[in-house]
XYZ file of N, CA, C and O in Angstrom:
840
model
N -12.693 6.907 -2.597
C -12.474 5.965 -1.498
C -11.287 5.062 -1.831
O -11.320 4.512 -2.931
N -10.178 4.822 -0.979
C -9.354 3.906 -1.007
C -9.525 2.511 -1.529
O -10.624 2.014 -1.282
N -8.719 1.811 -2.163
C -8.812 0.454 -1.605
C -9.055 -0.105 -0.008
O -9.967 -0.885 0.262
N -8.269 0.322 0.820
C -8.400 -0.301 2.001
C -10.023 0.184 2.646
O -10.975 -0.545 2.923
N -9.925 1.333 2.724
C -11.723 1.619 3.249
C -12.604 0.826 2.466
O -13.649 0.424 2.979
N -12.289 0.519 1.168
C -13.710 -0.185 0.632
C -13.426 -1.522 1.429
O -14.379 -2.243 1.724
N -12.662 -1.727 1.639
C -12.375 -3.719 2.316
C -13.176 -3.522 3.854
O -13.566 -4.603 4.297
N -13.496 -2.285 4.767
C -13.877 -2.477 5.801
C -15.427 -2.934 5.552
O -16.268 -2.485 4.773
N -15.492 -4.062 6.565
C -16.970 -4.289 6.691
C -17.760 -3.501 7.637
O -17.176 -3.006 8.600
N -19.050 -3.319 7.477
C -20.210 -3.171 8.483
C -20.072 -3.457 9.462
O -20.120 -2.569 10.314
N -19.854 -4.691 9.829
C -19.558 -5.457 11.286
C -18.691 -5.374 12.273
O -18.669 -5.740 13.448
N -17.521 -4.458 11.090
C -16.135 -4.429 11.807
C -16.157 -3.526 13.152
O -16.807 -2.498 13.341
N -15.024 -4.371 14.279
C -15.029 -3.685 15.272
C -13.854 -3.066 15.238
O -12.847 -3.593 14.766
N -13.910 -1.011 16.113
C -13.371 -0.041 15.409
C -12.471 0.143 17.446
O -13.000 0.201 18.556
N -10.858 0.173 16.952
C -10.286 -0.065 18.308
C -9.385 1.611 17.550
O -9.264 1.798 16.339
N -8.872 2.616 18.664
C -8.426 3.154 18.558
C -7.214 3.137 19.280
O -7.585 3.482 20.402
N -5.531 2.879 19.359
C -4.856 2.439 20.603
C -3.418 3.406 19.882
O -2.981 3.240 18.743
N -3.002 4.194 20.692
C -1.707 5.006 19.829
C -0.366 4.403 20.806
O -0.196 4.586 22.011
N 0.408 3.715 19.946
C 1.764 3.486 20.841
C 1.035 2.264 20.663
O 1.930 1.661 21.255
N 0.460 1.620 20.466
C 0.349 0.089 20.714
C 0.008 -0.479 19.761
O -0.148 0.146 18.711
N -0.259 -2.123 19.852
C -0.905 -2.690 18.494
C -2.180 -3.016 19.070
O -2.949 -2.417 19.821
N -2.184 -4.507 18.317
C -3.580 -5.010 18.415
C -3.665 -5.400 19.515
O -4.663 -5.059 20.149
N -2.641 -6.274 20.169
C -2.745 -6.095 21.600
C -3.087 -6.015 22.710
O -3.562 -6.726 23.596
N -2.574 -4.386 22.436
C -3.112 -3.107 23.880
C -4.375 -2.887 23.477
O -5.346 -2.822 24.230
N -4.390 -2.737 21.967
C -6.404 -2.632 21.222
C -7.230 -3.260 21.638
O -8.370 -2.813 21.768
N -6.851 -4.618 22.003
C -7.540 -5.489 22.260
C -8.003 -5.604 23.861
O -9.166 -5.639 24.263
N -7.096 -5.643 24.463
C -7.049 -6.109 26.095
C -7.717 -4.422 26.269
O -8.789 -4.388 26.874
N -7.333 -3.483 25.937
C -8.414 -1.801 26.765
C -9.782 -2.158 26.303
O -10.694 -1.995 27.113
N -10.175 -2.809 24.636
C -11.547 -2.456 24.100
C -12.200 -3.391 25.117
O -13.067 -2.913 25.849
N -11.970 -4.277 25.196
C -13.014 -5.879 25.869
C -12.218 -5.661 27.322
O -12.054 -6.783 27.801
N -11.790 -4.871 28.000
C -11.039 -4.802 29.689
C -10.676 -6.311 29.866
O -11.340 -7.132 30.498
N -9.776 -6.482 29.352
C -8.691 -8.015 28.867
C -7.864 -7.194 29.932
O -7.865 -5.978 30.124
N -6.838 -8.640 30.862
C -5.651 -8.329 31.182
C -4.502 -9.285 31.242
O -4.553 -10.434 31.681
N -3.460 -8.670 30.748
C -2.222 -9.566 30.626
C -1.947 -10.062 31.968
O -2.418 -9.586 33.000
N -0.994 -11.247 31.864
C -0.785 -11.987 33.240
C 0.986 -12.427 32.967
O 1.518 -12.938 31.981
N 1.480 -12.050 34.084
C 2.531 -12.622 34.472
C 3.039 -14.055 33.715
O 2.652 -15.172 34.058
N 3.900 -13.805 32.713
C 3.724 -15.201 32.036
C 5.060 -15.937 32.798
O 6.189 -15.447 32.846
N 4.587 -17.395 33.451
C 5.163 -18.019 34.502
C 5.717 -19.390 33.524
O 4.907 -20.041 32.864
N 6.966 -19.663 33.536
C 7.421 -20.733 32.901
C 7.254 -22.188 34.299
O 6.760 -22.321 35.419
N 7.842 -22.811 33.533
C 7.627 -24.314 33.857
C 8.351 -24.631 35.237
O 7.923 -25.460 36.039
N 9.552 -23.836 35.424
C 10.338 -23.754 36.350
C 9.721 -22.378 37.433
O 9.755 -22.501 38.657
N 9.390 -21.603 37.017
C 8.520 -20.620 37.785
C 9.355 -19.333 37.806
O 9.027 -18.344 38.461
N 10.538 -19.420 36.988
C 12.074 -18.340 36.654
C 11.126 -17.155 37.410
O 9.933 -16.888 37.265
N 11.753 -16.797 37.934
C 11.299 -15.228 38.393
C 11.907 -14.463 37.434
O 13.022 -14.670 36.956
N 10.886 -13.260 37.066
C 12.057 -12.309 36.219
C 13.195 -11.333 36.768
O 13.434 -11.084 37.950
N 13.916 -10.781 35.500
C 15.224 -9.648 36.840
C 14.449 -8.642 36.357
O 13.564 -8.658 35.502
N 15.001 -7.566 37.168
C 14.488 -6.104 36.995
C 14.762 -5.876 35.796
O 13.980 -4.955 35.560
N 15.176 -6.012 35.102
C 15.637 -5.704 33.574
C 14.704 -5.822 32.725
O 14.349 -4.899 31.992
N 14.084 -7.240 32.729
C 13.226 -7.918 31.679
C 11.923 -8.010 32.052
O 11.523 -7.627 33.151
N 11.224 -8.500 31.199
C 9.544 -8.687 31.611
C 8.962 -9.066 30.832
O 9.066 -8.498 29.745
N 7.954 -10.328 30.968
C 7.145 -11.292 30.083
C 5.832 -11.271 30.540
O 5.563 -11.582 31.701
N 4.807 -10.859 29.552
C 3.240 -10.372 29.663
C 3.234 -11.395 28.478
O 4.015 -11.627 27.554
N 1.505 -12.139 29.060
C 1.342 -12.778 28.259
C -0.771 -12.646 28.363
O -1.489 -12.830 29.345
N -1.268 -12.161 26.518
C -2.574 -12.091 27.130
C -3.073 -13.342 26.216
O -2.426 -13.692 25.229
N -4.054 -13.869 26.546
C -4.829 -14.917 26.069
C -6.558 -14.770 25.469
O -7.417 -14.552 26.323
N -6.825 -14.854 24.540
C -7.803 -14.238 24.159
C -8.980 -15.195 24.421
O -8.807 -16.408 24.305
N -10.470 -14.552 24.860
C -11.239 -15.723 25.656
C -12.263 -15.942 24.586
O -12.468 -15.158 23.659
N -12.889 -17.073 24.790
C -13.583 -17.708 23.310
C -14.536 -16.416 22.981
O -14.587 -16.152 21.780
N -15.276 -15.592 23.818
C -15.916 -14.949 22.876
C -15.285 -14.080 21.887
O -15.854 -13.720 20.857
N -14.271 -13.797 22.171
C -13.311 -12.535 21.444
C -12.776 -13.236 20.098
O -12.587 -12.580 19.074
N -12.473 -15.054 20.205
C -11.521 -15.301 19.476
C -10.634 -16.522 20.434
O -10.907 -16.969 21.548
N -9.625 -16.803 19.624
C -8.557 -17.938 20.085
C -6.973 -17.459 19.939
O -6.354 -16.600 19.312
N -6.699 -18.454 20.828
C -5.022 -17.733 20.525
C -4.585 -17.077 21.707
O -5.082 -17.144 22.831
N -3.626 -16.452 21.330
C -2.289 -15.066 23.051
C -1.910 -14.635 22.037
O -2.019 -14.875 20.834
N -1.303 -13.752 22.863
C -0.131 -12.628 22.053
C 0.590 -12.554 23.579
O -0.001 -12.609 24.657
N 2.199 -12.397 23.329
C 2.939 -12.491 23.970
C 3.881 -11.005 24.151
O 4.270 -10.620 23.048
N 4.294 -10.158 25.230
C 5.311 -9.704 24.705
C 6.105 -9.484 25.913
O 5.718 -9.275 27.063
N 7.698 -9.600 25.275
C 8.612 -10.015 26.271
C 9.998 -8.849 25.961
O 10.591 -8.595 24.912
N 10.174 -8.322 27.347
C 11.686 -7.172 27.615
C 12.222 -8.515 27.845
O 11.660 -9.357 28.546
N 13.715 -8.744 27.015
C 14.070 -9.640 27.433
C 15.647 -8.632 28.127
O 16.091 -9.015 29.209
N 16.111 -7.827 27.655
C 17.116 -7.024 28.290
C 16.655 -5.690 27.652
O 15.818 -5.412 26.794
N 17.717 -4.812 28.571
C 17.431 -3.302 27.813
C 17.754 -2.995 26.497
O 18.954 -3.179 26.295
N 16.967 -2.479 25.236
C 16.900 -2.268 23.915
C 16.565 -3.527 22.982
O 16.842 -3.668 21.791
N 16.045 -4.207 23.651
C 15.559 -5.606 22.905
C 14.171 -6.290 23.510
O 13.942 -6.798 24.608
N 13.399 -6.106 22.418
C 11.786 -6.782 22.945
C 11.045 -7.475 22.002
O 10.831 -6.823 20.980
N 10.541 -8.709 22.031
C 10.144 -9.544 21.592
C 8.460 -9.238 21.465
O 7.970 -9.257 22.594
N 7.356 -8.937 20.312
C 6.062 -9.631 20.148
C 6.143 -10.540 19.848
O 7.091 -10.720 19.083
N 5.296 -11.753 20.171
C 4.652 -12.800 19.243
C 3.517 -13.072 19.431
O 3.098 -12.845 20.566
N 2.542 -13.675 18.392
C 1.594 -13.245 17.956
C 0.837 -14.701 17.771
O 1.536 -15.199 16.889
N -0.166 -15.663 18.078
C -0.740 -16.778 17.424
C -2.335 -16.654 17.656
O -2.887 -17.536 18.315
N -2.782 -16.018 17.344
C -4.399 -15.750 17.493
C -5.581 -15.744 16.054
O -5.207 -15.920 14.894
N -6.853 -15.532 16.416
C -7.795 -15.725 15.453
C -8.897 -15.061 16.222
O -9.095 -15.173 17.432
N -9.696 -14.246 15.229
C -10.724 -13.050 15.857
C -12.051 -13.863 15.219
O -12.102 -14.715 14.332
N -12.966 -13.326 15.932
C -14.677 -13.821 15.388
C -14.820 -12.939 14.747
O -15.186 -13.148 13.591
N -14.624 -11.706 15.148
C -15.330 -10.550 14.036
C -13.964 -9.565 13.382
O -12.918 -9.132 13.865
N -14.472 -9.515 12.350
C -13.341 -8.343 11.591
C -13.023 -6.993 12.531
O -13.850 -6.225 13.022
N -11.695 -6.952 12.618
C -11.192 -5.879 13.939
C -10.704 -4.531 12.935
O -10.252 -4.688 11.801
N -10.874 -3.336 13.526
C -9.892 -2.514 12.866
C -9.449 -1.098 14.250
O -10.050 -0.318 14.989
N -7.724 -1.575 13.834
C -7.315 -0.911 14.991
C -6.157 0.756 14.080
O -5.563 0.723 13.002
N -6.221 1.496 14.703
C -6.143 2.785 14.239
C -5.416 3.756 15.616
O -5.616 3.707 16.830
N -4.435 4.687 14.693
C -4.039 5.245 15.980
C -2.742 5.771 15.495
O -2.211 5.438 14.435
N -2.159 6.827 16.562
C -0.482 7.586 15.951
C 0.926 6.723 16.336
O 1.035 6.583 17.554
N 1.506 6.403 15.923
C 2.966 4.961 15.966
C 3.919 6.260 16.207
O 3.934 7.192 15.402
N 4.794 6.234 17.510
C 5.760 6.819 17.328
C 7.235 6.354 16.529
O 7.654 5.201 16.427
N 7.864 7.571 16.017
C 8.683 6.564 15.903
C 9.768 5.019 16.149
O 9.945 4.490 17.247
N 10.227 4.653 15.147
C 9.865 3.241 15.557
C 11.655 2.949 15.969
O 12.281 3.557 15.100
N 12.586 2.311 16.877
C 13.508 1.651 16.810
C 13.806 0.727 15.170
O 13.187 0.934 14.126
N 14.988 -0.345 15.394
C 15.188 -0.989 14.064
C 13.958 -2.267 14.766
O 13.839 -2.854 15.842
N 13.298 -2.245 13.597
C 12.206 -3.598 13.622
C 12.402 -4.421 12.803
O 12.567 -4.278 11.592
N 12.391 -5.744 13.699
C 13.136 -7.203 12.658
C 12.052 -7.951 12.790
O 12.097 -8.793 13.687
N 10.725 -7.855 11.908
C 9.406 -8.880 11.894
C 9.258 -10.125 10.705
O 9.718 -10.132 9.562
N 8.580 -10.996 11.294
C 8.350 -12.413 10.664
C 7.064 -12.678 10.361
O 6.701 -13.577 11.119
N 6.141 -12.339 9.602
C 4.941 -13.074 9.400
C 5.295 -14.303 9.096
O 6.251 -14.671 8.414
N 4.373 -15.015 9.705
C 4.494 -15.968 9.036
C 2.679 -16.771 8.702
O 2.570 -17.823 8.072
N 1.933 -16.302 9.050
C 0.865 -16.773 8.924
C -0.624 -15.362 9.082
O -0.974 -14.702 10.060
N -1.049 -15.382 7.915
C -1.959 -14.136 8.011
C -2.386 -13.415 6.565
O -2.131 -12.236 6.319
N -2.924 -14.119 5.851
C -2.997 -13.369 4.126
C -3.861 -11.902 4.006
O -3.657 -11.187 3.025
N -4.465 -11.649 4.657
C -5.514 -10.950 4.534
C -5.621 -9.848 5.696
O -6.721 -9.642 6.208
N -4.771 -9.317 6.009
C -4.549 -8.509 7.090
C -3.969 -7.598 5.989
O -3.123 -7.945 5.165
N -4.747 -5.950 6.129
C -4.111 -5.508 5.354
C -3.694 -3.826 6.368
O -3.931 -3.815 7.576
N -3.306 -3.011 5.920
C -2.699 -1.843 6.406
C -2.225 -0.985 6.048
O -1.194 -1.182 5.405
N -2.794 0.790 6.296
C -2.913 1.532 5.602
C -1.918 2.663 6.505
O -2.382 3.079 7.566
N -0.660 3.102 6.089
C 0.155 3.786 7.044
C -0.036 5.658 6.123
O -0.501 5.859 5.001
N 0.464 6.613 7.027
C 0.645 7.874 6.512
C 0.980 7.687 4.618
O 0.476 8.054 3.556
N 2.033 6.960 5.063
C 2.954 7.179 3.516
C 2.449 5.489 2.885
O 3.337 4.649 2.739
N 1.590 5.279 2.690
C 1.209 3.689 1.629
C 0.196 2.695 2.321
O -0.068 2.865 3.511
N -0.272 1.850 1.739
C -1.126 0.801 2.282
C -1.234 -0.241 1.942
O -1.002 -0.077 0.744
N -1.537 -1.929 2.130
C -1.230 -2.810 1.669
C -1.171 -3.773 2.287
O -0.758 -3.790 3.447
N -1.730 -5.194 1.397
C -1.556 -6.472 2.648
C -0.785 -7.342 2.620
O -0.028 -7.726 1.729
N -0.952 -7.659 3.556
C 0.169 -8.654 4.079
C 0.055 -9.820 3.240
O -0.855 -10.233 2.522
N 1.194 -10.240 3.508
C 1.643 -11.929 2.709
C 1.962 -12.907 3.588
O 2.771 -12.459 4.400
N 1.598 -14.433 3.864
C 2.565 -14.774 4.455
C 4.011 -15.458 3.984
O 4.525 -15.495 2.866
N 4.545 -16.072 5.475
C 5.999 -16.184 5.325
C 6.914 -15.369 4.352
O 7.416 -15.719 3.284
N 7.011 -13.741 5.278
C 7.683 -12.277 4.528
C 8.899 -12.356 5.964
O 8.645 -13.166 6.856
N 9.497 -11.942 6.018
C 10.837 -11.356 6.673
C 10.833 -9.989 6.278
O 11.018 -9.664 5.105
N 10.546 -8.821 7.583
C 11.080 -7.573 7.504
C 11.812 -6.557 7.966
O 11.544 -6.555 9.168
N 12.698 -5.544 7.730
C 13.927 -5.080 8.379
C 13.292 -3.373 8.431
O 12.889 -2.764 7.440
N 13.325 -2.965 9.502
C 12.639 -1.180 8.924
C 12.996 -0.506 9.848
O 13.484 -1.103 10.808
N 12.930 0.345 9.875
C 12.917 1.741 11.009
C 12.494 3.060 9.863
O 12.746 3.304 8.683
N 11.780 3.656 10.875
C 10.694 4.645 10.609
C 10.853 5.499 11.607
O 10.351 5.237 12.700
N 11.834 7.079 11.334
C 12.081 7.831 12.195
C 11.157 8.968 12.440
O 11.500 9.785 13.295
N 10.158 9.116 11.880
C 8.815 10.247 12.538
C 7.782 9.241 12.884
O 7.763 8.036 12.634
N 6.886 10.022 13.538
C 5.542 9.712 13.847
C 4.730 9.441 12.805
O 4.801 10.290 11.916
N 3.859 8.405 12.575
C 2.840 8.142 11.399
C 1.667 7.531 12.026
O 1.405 6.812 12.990
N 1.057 8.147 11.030
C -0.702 7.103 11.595
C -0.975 5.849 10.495
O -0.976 5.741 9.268
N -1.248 4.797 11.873
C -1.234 3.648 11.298
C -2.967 2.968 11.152
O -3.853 3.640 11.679
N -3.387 1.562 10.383
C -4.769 1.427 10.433
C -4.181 -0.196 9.932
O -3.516 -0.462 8.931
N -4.759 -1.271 11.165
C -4.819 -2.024 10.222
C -6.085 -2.589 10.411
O -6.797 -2.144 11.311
N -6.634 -3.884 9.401
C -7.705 -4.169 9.191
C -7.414 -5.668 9.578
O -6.568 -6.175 8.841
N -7.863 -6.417 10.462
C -7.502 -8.090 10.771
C -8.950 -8.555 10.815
O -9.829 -8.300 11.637
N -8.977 -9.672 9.176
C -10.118 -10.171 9.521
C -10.559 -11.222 10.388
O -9.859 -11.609 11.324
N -12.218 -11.933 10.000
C -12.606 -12.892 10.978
C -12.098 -14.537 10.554
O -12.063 -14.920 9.385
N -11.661 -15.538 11.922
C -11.351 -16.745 11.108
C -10.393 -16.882 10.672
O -10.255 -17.980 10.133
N -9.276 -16.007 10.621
C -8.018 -16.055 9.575
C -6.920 -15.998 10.846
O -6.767 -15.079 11.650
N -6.236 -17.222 10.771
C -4.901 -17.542 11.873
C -4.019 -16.537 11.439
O -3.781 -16.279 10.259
N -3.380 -15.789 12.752
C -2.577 -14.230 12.454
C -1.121 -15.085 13.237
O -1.500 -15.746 14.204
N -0.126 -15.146 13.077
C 1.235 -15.831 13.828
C 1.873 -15.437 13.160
O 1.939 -15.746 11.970
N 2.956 -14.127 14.096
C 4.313 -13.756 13.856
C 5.195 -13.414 15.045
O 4.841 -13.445 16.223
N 6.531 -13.046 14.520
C 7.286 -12.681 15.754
C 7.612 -11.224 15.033
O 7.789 -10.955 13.845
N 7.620 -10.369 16.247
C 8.488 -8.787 15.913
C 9.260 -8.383 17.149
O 9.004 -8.330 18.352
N 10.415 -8.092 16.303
C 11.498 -7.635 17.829
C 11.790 -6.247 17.281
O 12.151 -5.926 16.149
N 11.540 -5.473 18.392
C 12.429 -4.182 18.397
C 13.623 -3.950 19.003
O 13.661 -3.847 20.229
N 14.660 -3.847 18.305
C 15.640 -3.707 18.552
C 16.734 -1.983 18.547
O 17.031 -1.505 17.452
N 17.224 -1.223 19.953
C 17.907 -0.309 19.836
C 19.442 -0.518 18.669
O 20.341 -1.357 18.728
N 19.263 0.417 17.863
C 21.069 0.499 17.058
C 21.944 -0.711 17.815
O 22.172 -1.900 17.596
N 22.415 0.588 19.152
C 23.248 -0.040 19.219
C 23.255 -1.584 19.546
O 24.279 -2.103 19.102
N 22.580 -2.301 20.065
C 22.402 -3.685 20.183
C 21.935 -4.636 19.113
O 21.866 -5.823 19.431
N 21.586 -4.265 17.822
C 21.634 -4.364 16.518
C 23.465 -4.577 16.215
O 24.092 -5.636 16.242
N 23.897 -3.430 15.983
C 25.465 -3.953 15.763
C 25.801 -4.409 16.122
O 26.734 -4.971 15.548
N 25.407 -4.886 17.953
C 26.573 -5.426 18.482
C 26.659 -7.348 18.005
O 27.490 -8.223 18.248
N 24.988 -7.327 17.041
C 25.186 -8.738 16.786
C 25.334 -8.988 15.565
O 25.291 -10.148 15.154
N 25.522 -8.007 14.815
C 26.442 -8.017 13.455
C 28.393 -8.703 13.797
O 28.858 -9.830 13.622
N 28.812 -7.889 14.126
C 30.385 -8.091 14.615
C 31.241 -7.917 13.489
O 31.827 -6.857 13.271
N 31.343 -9.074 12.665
C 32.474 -8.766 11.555
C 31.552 -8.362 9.866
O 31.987 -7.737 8.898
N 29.892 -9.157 10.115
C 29.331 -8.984 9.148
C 28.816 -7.420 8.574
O 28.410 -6.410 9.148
N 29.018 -7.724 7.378
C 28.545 -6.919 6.448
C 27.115 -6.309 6.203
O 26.217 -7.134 6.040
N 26.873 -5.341 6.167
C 25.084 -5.244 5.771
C 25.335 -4.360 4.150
O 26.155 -3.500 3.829
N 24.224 -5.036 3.382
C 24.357 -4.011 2.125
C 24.080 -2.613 2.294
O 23.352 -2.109 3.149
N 25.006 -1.802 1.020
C 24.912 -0.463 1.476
C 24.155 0.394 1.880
O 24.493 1.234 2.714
N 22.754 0.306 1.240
C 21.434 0.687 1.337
C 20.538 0.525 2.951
O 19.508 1.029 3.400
N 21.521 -0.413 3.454
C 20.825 -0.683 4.632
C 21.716 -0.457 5.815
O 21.283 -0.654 6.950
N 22.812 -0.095 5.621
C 23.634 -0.082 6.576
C 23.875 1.839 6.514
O 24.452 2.360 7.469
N 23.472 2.562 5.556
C 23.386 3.936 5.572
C 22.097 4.141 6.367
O 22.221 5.037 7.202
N 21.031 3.627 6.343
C 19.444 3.843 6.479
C 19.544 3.223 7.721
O 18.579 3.733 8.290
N 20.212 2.236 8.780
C 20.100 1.754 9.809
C 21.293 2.957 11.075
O 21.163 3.232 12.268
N 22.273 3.332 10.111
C 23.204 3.983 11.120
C 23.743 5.207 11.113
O 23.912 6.083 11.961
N 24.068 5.033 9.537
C 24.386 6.516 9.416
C 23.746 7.657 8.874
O 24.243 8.779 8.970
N 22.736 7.443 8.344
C 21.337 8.286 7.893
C 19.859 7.450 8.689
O 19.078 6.679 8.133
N 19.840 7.860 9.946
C 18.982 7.068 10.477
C 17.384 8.668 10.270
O 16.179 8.581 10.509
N 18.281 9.966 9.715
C 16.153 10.338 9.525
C 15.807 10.090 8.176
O 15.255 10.958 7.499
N 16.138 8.785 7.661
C 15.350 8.206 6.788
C 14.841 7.340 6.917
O 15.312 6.581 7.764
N 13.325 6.804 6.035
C 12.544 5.253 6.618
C 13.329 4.278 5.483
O 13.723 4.805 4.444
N 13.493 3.158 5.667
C 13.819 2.227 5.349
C 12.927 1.064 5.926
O 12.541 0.756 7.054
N 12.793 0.626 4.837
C 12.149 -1.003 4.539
C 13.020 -2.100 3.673
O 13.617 -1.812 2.636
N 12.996 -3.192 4.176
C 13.542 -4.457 3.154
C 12.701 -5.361 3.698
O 12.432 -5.611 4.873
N 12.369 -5.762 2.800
C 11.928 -7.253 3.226
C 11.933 -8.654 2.006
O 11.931 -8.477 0.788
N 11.940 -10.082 2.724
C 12.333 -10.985 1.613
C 11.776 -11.979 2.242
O 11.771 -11.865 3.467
N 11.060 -13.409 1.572
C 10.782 -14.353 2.560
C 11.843 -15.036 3.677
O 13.069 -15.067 3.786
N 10.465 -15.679 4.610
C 11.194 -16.083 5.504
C 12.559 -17.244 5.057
O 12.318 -18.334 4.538
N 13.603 -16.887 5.289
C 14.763 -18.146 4.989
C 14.723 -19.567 5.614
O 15.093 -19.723 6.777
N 14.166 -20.873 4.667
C 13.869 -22.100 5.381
C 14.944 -22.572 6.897
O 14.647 -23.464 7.692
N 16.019 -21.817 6.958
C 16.912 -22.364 8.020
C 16.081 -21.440 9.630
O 16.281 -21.592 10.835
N 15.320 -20.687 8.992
C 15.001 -19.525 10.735
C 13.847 -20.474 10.877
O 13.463 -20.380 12.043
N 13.010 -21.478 10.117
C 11.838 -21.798 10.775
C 12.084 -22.474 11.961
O 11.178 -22.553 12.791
N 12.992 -22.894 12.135
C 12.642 -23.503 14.173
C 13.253 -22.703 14.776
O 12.972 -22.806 15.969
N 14.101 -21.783 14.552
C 14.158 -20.922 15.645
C 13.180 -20.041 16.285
O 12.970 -19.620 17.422
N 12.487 -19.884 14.724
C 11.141 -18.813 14.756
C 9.728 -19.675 15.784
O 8.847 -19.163 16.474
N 10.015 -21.039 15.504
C 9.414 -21.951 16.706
C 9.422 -21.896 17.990
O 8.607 -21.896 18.914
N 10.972 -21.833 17.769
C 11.150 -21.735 19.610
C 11.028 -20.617 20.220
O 10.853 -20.545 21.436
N 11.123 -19.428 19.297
C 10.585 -18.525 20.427
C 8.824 -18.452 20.226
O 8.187 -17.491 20.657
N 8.334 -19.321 19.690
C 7.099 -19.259 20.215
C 6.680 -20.119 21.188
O 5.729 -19.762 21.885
N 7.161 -21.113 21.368
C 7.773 -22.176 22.490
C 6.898 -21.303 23.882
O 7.131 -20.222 24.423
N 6.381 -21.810 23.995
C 5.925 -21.167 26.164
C 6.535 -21.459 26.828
O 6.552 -20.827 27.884
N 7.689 -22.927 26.608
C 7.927 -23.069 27.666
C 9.337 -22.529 28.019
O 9.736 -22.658 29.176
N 10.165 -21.891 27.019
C 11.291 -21.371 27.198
C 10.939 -19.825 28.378
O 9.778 -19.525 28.657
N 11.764 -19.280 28.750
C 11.761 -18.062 29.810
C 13.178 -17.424 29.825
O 14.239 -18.011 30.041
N 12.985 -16.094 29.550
C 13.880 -15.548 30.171
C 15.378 -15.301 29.478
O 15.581 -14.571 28.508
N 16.426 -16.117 30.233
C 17.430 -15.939 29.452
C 17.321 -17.101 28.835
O 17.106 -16.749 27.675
N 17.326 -18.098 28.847
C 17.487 -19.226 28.244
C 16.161 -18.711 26.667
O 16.286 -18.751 25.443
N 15.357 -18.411 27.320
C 14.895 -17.588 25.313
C 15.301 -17.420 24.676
O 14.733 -16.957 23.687
């Protein structure tokens, strides 16, 4: 038996969701539904973009999860919730675009992919793309505040916000020019991103001004 299987409890509730996270796991298992997330000004969205926002109801837990098309090849999760009972969600991840994620709050969330398994830390910064299909499992326990941001981002809109900068070699072969390889980096979060990493958790921003 694994490490990670011995960590599942008895109690744990077992979500199966492929293409999605916890989420879509969440809102199909308990028939949860996302809502039109309406800013302060009432911004209508353009055809381009789109902001779902679900809210989790006291029996399930506390907290939303957010996720936002803000243009084409760029999409925003964020994440501030807390479960009553130990969750475990399971299922096939297609391959993935370049993913630029932020934990920042969550020790004990752990996760068991095709190729490795392992838990989370907080305040990590991570850079990856993962060009096949893999089966993913993670385990989110009860009581434990989960808050991050993850953007998926297409290549090309990735470079286009590089411009003159540099990426080290290792990552700039594995992001563009050997993209059927997986690549991972990750390093803590850098003290200068914490309020930006704020504001896009911010509700009340919308849209373009996000």
């Amino acid at each position: 038996m694994s490490d990670f299987s011995r960590h599942i409890p008895t109690n744990c509730i077992s979500i199966t969701q492929d293409n999605g996270d916890v989420m879509r796991g969440l809102a199909n298992h308990f028939d949860l539904r996302f809502s039109n997330f309406k800013s302060a000004d009432n911004q209508v969205q353009s055809k381009t973009s789109s902001d779902h926002l679900l809210e989790l109801p006291e029996s399930i837990g506390s907290g939303w999860m957010r996720h936002m098309v803000l243009r084409p090849g760029l999409e925003i999760i964020a994440l501030d919730f807390s479960l009553k009972q130990p969750t475990l969600t399971k299922g096939l991840q297609s391959p993935t675009l370049i993913e630029l994620g932020f934990w920042q709050d969550g020790r004990d969330v752990r996760f068991r992919f095709t190729f490795g398994e392992g838990v989370t830390q907080p305040n990590q910064a991570a850079l990856s793309t993962i060009p096949e299909s893999y089966e993913s499992e993670f385990l989110y326990p009860h009581d434990e505040r989960i808050r991050g941001v993850r953007l998926s981002i297409e290549p090309s809109v990735f470079q286009s916000w590089l411009s003159d900068m540099q990426l080290p070699e290792n990552l700039k072969q594995g992001l563009f020019e050997q993209p059927s390889e997986m690549i991972a980096y990750q390093q803590p979060i850098p003290t200068a991103l914490a309020l930006p990493l704020r504001q896009l958790q911010n509700t009340q921003w919308h849209g373009f001004m996000h």
